[in-house]
Short mmCIF file of C-alpha atoms in Angstrom, two decimals:
data_model
loop_
_atom_site.label_atom_id
_atom_site.label_comp_id
_atom_site.label_asym_id
_atom_site.label_seq_id
_atom_site.Cartn_x
_atom_site.Cartn_y
_atom_site.Cartn_z
CA MET A 6 6.01 -5.62 10.68
CA VAL A 7 2.57 -10.80 12.41
CA VAL A 8 0.06 -10.24 13.52
CA LEU A 9 -2.86 -12.05 12.51
CA ALA A 10 -2.52 -15.31 10.48
CA PHE A 11 -4.80 -17.48 8.71
CA PHE A 12 -3.63 -21.46 9.83
CA GLY A 13 -4.52 -25.07 11.16
CA ALA A 14 -3.15 -27.38 12.47
CA ASP A 15 0.09 -28.91 10.43
CA ASP A 16 -2.24 -31.56 9.45
CA ASP A 17 -3.75 -30.72 5.96
CA GLY A 18 -6.41 -33.51 5.43
CA GLY A 19 -9.25 -31.15 4.66
CA GLY A 20 -13.08 -31.83 4.42
CA ASP A 21 -15.46 -33.50 6.86
CA ASP A 22 -14.59 -36.54 6.63
CA ASN A 23 -10.95 -36.07 7.27
CA ASP A 24 -11.82 -33.48 10.34
CA GLY A 25 -13.60 -36.17 12.13
CA ALA A 26 -10.82 -39.09 11.70
CA GLN A 27 -8.92 -36.47 12.88
CA ASN A 28 -10.15 -35.67 15.69
CA HIS A 29 -11.34 -39.30 15.98
CA ARG A 30 -7.21 -40.21 15.92
CA TYR A 31 -7.07 -37.96 18.54
CA CYS A 32 -9.11 -38.99 20.70
CA HIS A 33 -8.27 -42.55 20.82
CA ILE A 34 -4.23 -41.61 21.40
CA ALA A 35 -5.53 -40.13 24.06
CA PHE A 36 -7.60 -43.04 25.63
CA SER A 37 -4.29 -44.82 24.48
CA GLY A 38 -2.07 -42.37 26.09
CA SER A 39 -3.91 -42.65 29.54
CA ALA A 40 -3.02 -45.01 32.14
CA ALA A 41 -6.17 -47.81 32.71
CA PRO A 42 -7.43 -48.91 35.90
CA GLY A 43 -4.57 -51.20 37.85
CA LEU A 44 -1.47 -49.62 35.68
CA GLY A 45 0.89 -47.45 36.10
CA PRO A 46 0.87 -43.73 34.24
CA PRO A 47 2.06 -44.44 30.62
CA HIS A 48 6.07 -43.57 30.22
CA PRO A 49 6.26 -39.67 29.21
CA ARG A 50 8.74 -40.39 26.51
CA ALA A 51 5.73 -42.90 24.96
CA HIS A 52 3.07 -40.01 25.17
CA ALA A 53 5.54 -37.52 23.77
CA ALA A 54 5.82 -39.72 20.93
CA ALA A 55 2.52 -39.73 20.40
CA TRP A 56 1.67 -35.83 20.80
CA ALA A 57 4.39 -34.74 18.33
CA PRO A 58 3.27 -33.21 15.24
CA PRO A 59 4.31 -34.91 12.41
CA GLY A 60 8.10 -34.06 11.21
CA ALA A 61 8.35 -31.77 13.84
CA PRO A 62 11.96 -31.56 15.68
CA ALA A 63 12.40 -33.54 18.81
CA ALA A 64 11.60 -31.46 21.95
CA PRO A 65 15.09 -30.35 23.96
CA PRO A 66 15.45 -31.46 26.83
CA ALA A 67 15.31 -28.82 29.08
CA ALA A 68 11.49 -28.73 27.87
CA ASN A 69 10.57 -31.41 29.84
CA ARG A 70 12.02 -30.34 32.76
CA SER A 71 9.39 -27.58 32.45
CA SER A 72 6.25 -28.00 34.33
CA ALA A 73 3.51 -29.74 33.05
CA GLY A 74 1.36 -26.86 32.24
CA ASP A 75 3.86 -24.74 30.24
CA PHE A 76 5.19 -24.33 27.21
CA ALA A 77 7.94 -24.35 25.33
CA LEU A 78 9.83 -22.04 22.22
CA LEU A 79 11.36 -24.44 20.06
CA GLY A 80 12.51 -21.23 18.33
CA PHE A 81 14.96 -22.22 15.73
CA ALA A 82 15.87 -26.03 17.32
CA HIS A 83 16.05 -26.78 13.69
CA LEU A 84 19.71 -24.77 14.06
CA PRO A 85 20.58 -25.70 16.68
CA ALA A 86 24.41 -24.99 15.06
CA LEU A 87 23.10 -21.45 14.15
CA ARG A 88 21.42 -20.50 17.54
CA PRO A 89 24.67 -18.51 19.63
CA LEU A 90 25.23 -16.65 15.99
CA LEU A 91 22.00 -15.69 16.17
CA ALA A 92 21.54 -14.33 19.49
CA ALA A 93 25.08 -13.03 18.68
CA LEU A 94 23.48 -10.99 15.97
CA SER A 95 20.27 -10.62 17.78
CA LEU A 96 21.00 -8.64 20.42
CA PRO A 97 22.64 -5.16 19.09
CA ALA A 98 19.66 -5.14 16.22
CA PHE A 99 17.66 -5.55 19.23
CA LEU A 100 19.68 -2.33 21.20
CA LEU A 101 19.77 -0.42 18.09
CA ALA A 102 16.11 -0.70 17.44
CA LEU A 103 15.01 0.52 21.10
CA LEU A 104 17.77 3.61 20.75
CA GLY A 105 16.41 4.80 17.83
CA ASN A 106 12.94 4.24 18.07
CA ALA A 107 13.36 5.90 21.56
CA LEU A 108 14.99 8.33 20.53
CA ILE A 109 12.10 9.07 17.53
CA ALA A 110 9.51 9.39 20.57
CA LEU A 111 11.76 11.91 22.97
CA LEU A 112 12.79 13.90 20.38
CA THR A 113 9.13 14.29 18.55
CA ALA A 114 7.53 14.92 22.15
CA ARG A 115 10.32 17.42 23.39
CA ASP A 116 11.95 19.41 20.40
CA PRO A 117 9.34 22.85 19.21
CA ALA A 118 10.41 22.41 16.39
CA LEU A 119 8.64 19.17 15.12
CA ARG A 120 5.32 20.28 15.44
CA ALA A 121 3.99 18.99 12.46
CA PRO A 122 1.16 16.16 12.16
CA MET A 123 4.09 14.17 9.99
CA CYS A 124 6.29 14.41 14.00
CA PHE A 125 3.01 13.59 16.07
CA PHE A 126 2.70 10.29 13.74
CA LEU A 127 6.44 9.11 13.87
CA ARG A 128 6.13 9.19 17.47
CA GLN A 129 3.08 7.35 17.33
CA LEU A 130 4.84 4.91 15.20
CA ALA A 131 7.90 4.27 17.23
CA LEU A 132 5.86 3.37 20.58
CA PRO A 133 4.24 -0.15 18.61
CA GLU A 134 7.92 -0.50 17.34
CA LEU A 135 9.39 -0.38 21.06
CA CYS A 136 6.55 -2.08 22.75
CA PHE A 137 6.51 -4.83 19.90
CA SER A 138 10.44 -5.23 20.35
CA LEU A 139 10.26 -5.39 24.09
CA ASP A 140 8.05 -8.20 24.22
CA VAL A 141 9.41 -10.46 22.07
CA VAL A 142 13.25 -9.92 22.28
CA PRO A 143 13.83 -10.71 25.24
CA ARG A 144 11.82 -14.27 24.99
CA LEU A 145 13.74 -14.78 21.85
CA LEU A 146 17.37 -14.29 23.21
CA VAL A 147 16.72 -16.58 26.34
CA THR A 148 15.08 -19.04 23.46
CA LEU A 149 18.87 -19.15 21.42
CA LEU A 150 20.69 -19.79 24.55
CA ARG A 151 19.26 -21.87 26.36
CA PRO A 152 16.32 -23.80 24.40
CA GLY A 153 13.31 -25.63 25.54
CA LEU A 154 12.92 -23.09 28.88
CA GLY A 155 9.12 -22.81 29.83
CA VAL A 156 6.66 -19.75 29.34
CA SER A 157 3.25 -20.44 31.47
CA PRO A 158 -0.04 -19.95 29.58
CA ALA A 159 -0.28 -16.64 31.88
CA GLY A 160 2.73 -15.38 29.85
CA CYS A 161 2.05 -16.77 26.32
CA ALA A 162 -1.33 -15.62 26.59
CA LEU A 163 0.02 -12.12 27.56
CA GLN A 164 2.81 -11.85 24.73
CA LEU A 165 0.44 -12.73 22.58
CA LEU A 166 -2.06 -9.82 23.18
CA LEU A 167 0.68 -7.97 22.71
CA VAL A 168 1.57 -8.65 19.81
CA LEU A 169 -1.76 -8.84 18.44
CA SER A 170 -2.43 -5.70 19.58
CA CYS A 171 1.12 -3.94 18.40
CA VAL A 172 0.74 -5.06 14.97
CA THR A 173 -3.16 -4.06 14.63
CA SER A 174 -2.21 -0.81 15.55
CA GLU A 175 0.83 -0.54 13.53
CA CYS A 176 -1.60 -1.33 10.70
CA PHE A 177 -3.75 1.41 10.91
CA LEU A 178 -1.17 4.45 11.89
CA LEU A 179 -0.01 3.68 8.53
CA THR A 180 -3.31 3.77 7.15
CA ALA A 181 -3.03 7.63 9.26
CA VAL A 182 0.45 8.90 7.83
CA ALA A 183 -0.53 7.68 4.64
CA TRP A 184 -4.05 10.00 5.09
CA ASP A 185 -1.87 12.79 6.46
CA ARG A 186 0.75 12.66 2.95
CA TYR A 187 -2.10 12.79 0.95
CA VAL A 188 -3.65 15.90 2.51
CA ALA A 189 -0.57 17.41 2.38
CA ILE A 190 0.01 17.09 -1.04
CA CYS A 191 -3.61 17.17 -2.71
CA ARG A 192 -5.00 19.97 -0.43
CA PRO A 193 -1.40 21.84 0.75
CA LEU A 194 -3.53 24.87 1.47
CA ARG A 195 -6.19 23.08 3.92
CA TYR A 196 -3.53 21.57 5.21
CA GLY A 197 -3.25 23.03 8.85
CA ALA A 198 -7.43 23.39 9.04
CA ILE A 199 -7.83 19.58 8.17
CA MET A 200 -4.42 17.67 9.89
CA SER A 201 -5.51 20.05 13.49
CA PRO A 202 -3.97 18.92 16.58
CA ARG A 203 -7.40 17.29 17.85
CA LEU A 204 -7.88 14.89 14.84
CA CYS A 205 -3.89 14.18 15.36
CA HIS A 206 -5.30 12.89 18.38
CA LEU A 207 -8.35 10.98 17.37
CA LEU A 208 -6.88 9.35 14.76
CA ALA A 209 -3.59 7.93 17.36
CA ALA A 210 -6.06 7.17 19.77
CA ALA A 211 -8.66 5.73 17.02
CA CYS A 212 -5.33 3.50 16.08
CA TRP A 213 -4.45 2.53 19.26
CA LEU A 214 -7.67 1.27 20.32
CA ALA A 215 -8.57 -0.69 17.40
CA GLY A 216 -5.60 -3.47 18.33
CA VAL A 217 -7.77 -3.73 21.54
CA PRO A 218 -10.66 -5.99 20.70
CA VAL A 219 -9.20 -7.40 17.99
CA SER A 220 -6.27 -9.34 20.34
CA LEU A 221 -8.04 -9.61 24.05
CA VAL A 222 -10.95 -11.82 21.87
CA PHE A 223 -8.55 -14.02 19.61
CA THR A 224 -6.11 -14.24 22.61
CA ALA A 225 -8.86 -15.44 24.98
CA TRP A 226 -11.00 -17.51 22.33
CA LEU A 227 -7.47 -19.63 21.73
CA PHE A 228 -6.80 -20.08 25.13
CA ARG A 229 -10.18 -21.91 25.74
CA PHE A 230 -9.35 -24.35 23.68
CA PRO A 231 -7.51 -27.53 24.95
CA PHE A 232 -4.49 -27.78 24.38
CA CYS A 233 -2.81 -31.75 24.33
CA GLY A 234 0.65 -33.54 24.80
CA PRO A 235 3.96 -31.95 25.14
CA ARG A 236 2.99 -28.31 24.70
CA GLY A 237 6.42 -27.63 22.39
CA ILE A 238 6.05 -24.18 20.25
CA ARG A 239 7.51 -24.08 16.86
CA HIS A 240 8.33 -20.55 17.14
CA PHE A 241 10.54 -18.16 19.33
CA PHE A 242 7.57 -15.94 20.53
CA CYS A 243 3.87 -17.26 21.13
CA ASP A 244 1.76 -16.57 17.51
CA ILE A 245 -1.63 -18.07 16.52
CA ALA A 246 -0.83 -20.29 14.20
CA PRO A 247 2.21 -22.81 16.32
CA LEU A 248 -0.82 -22.64 19.40
CA LEU A 249 -3.05 -23.70 17.02
CA SER A 250 -1.04 -26.54 15.87
CA LEU A 251 -1.26 -27.79 19.23
CA VAL A 252 -4.78 -27.45 20.23
CA CYS A 253 -6.93 -30.98 19.90
CA ALA A 254 -10.21 -29.45 18.51
CA ASP A 255 -12.79 -28.58 16.07
CA THR A 256 -10.72 -25.00 15.15
CA ARG A 257 -12.36 -23.92 11.67
CA LEU A 258 -15.06 -21.85 13.23
CA PHE A 259 -12.02 -19.63 14.83
CA GLU A 260 -9.88 -19.90 11.79
CA ALA A 261 -12.90 -18.44 9.04
CA ASN A 262 -12.81 -15.30 11.82
CA VAL A 263 -8.75 -15.21 11.98
CA LEU A 264 -9.22 -14.39 8.09
CA ALA A 265 -12.21 -12.31 8.25
CA ALA A 266 -10.00 -9.85 11.18
CA THR A 267 -6.47 -10.70 9.23
CA VAL A 268 -8.33 -9.19 5.80
CA LEU A 269 -9.92 -6.79 7.91
CA VAL A 270 -7.09 -5.68 9.28
CA ILE A 271 -4.30 -5.97 6.79
CA MET A 272 -6.13 -5.76 2.96
CA VAL A 273 -8.19 -2.93 4.54
CA PRO A 274 -5.70 -1.03 5.60
CA PHE A 275 -3.46 -1.33 2.55
CA CYS A 276 -5.87 -1.00 0.27
CA LEU A 277 -6.80 2.70 2.15
CA ILE A 278 -2.47 3.23 1.94
CA ALA A 279 -2.89 2.60 -1.98
CA THR A 280 -5.67 4.52 -2.63
CA SER A 281 -4.07 7.63 -0.51
CA TYR A 282 -0.89 6.89 -2.80
CA VAL A 283 -2.76 6.60 -6.00
CA GLY A 284 -3.89 10.10 -5.69
CA ILE A 285 -0.80 11.87 -4.14
CA LEU A 286 0.84 10.16 -7.49
CA ALA A 287 -2.04 11.75 -9.96
CA THR A 288 -1.48 15.05 -7.94
CA VAL A 289 2.26 14.45 -8.11
CA LEU A 290 2.01 14.72 -12.19
CA ARG A 291 0.19 17.14 -12.83
CA MET A 292 2.84 19.56 -11.37
CA PRO A 293 4.64 21.59 -13.71
CA SER A 294 7.99 21.82 -12.13
CA ALA A 295 10.15 18.72 -11.68
CA ARG A 296 11.36 20.38 -8.31
CA GLY A 297 8.28 20.82 -7.30
CA ARG A 298 7.70 16.81 -8.18
CA HIS A 299 10.70 15.92 -6.63
CA LYS A 300 9.88 17.60 -3.20
CA ALA A 301 6.80 16.19 -3.24
CA LEU A 302 7.65 12.77 -3.72
CA SER A 303 10.72 13.09 -1.68
CA THR A 304 8.01 13.29 1.59
CA CYS A 305 6.52 9.92 0.75
CA ALA A 306 9.51 8.25 0.08
CA SER A 307 10.13 7.11 3.76
CA HIS A 308 7.03 6.19 4.40
CA LEU A 309 6.67 3.64 1.45
CA VAL A 310 9.70 2.04 2.21
CA VAL A 311 8.26 1.20 5.39
CA VAL A 312 5.04 0.17 3.85
CA VAL A 313 6.96 -2.43 1.56
CA LEU A 314 8.93 -3.45 4.98
CA PHE A 315 5.99 -4.48 7.11
CA TYR A 316 3.24 -5.52 4.80
CA GLY A 317 6.11 -7.48 2.33
CA THR A 318 7.64 -9.44 4.97
CA THR A 319 3.89 -9.82 7.12
CA GLY A 320 1.83 -10.73 4.09
CA VAL A 321 4.55 -13.55 3.22
CA ILE A 322 3.50 -15.11 5.86
CA HIS A 323 -0.24 -14.40 7.08
CA LEU A 324 -1.79 -14.09 3.08
CA ARG A 325 -0.03 -17.17 2.23
CA PRO A 326 -1.45 -21.17 2.16
CA LYS A 327 -1.12 -22.55 4.92
CA ALA A 328 0.71 -25.74 3.67
CA SER A 329 3.15 -23.64 1.42
CA TYR A 330 5.93 -23.04 3.76
CA SER A 331 7.33 -24.93 7.00
CA PRO A 332 6.80 -23.36 10.46
CA GLU A 333 11.06 -23.40 10.84
CA SER A 334 10.77 -20.92 7.44
CA LYS A 335 8.08 -18.91 8.97
CA GLN A 336 10.48 -18.31 11.80
CA VAL A 337 12.94 -17.10 9.71
CA VAL A 338 10.81 -14.28 7.83
CA SER A 339 9.82 -13.65 11.23
CA LEU A 340 12.85 -12.53 11.98
CA SER A 341 12.92 -10.01 9.57
CA TYR A 342 9.47 -8.09 11.18
CA THR A 343 11.06 -8.50 14.66
CA LEU A 344 14.44 -7.39 14.70
CA VAL A 345 15.11 -5.97 11.54
CA THR A 346 11.87 -3.81 10.54
CA PRO A 347 12.33 -2.37 13.89
CA MET A 348 15.82 -1.36 13.88
CA LEU A 349 15.13 0.36 10.15
CA ASN A 350 12.18 2.41 10.99
CA PRO A 351 13.73 5.25 12.89
CA LEU A 352 16.99 4.87 10.07
CA ILE A 353 14.37 5.24 7.18
CA TYR A 354 11.72 7.73 9.07
CA SER A 355 13.48 10.44 10.25
CA LEU A 356 17.24 9.98 11.73
CA ARG A 357 18.56 10.40 8.24
CA ASN A 358 16.21 13.95 8.12
CA LYS A 359 17.67 17.14 8.72
CA GLU A 360 15.55 18.29 10.74
CA VAL A 361 15.51 15.12 13.30
CA LYS A 362 19.73 15.39 12.94
CA ALA A 363 19.34 18.64 14.18
CA ALA A 364 16.75 18.09 17.04
CA LEU A 365 18.82 15.27 18.22
CA GLY A 366 22.15 18.09 18.47
CA ARG A 367 19.70 20.42 20.28
CA LEU A 368 18.94 17.83 22.43
CA PHE A 369 22.75 17.02 23.37
CA VAL A 370 23.90 20.95 23.97
CA GLN A 371 20.09 22.65 25.33
CA ARG A 372 20.51 24.52 28.55
CA ARG A 373 18.54 24.71 31.06
CA GLY A 374 15.52 27.36 29.82
CA THR A 375 12.13 27.85 29.07
CA HIS A 376 10.21 24.31 27.48
CA ILE A 377 7.86 25.66 24.89
CA PRO A 378 5.39 22.68 24.62
CA SER A 379 3.98 21.21 21.67
CA PRO A 380 0.30 20.94 20.46
CA PHE A 381 1.01 17.64 19.49
#
């Protein structure tokens, strides 16, 4: 459904004076927490208390047992009684998401009846959902069952890299599907010539490659900042916003670039999707037959539902002011696009489609024979 966000640290201070005072406070705390000459090291609890963010839940005992340089995921630390229930609900949702998206990828790759460009893009959309689920949900389950376990900086950076890459690619893939629907409805006679296998492969490659520089640049940049004090991440996976709250350096330039990337990756594709559907709606309204209008709109309904789910959840988190909600409320919304959206997408897109259900039946009864490869 997150993935580039404009957030700063939890401190809401604004202006240069406040920033300078905040940086001075960081230096002062770091100095007072260090050992003075001739004295023993400061007590670890005092050091933890000095660096705990305002209003943050206390770190679980397991976080104190992790390595000194590791991060500790504190997802849903404010709801300790609900963690077992969340874990029990998350596991079947995760398995359904894996099964549904894997079936979509397998069917559209193997069945010769599913050769349309739309089926090709369905497979491309299923792949980032699989990657995102495998990257985030196993760590979520571990965090719910054993909160506070450490994750190495390299592991945290790798998770953030995959999250940013998958979300960026999915934004552009949804735009490619909107373009496919626009050509199919508004240029039906030229659809086969325009949406050729070569163009589909080029569009898919561009969507996948677009996520690489974004994820590499911001992950490398973020992990060059110094992280101070106990590294308790108030989230169930490594994301930009909770990591940024642990940084004790000036991050204004980084935040400005994150904002620019957020607009580019989220809002520009959304505007292109909206423009495509304005053209589709104008074409549909000119159709003389009510049956034709219904058929044209039905081919777009599943994509529209997925777009609403994806941008509704990501927009609530990444396009709201940073002080308008707490990290705890953000975890609840993040859970929806981490588990619910990947689980529902196969149902919305394909598993209720007659052609896909017929292909699923053929997959289970197919005998050995000559396989006709799909041009996509």
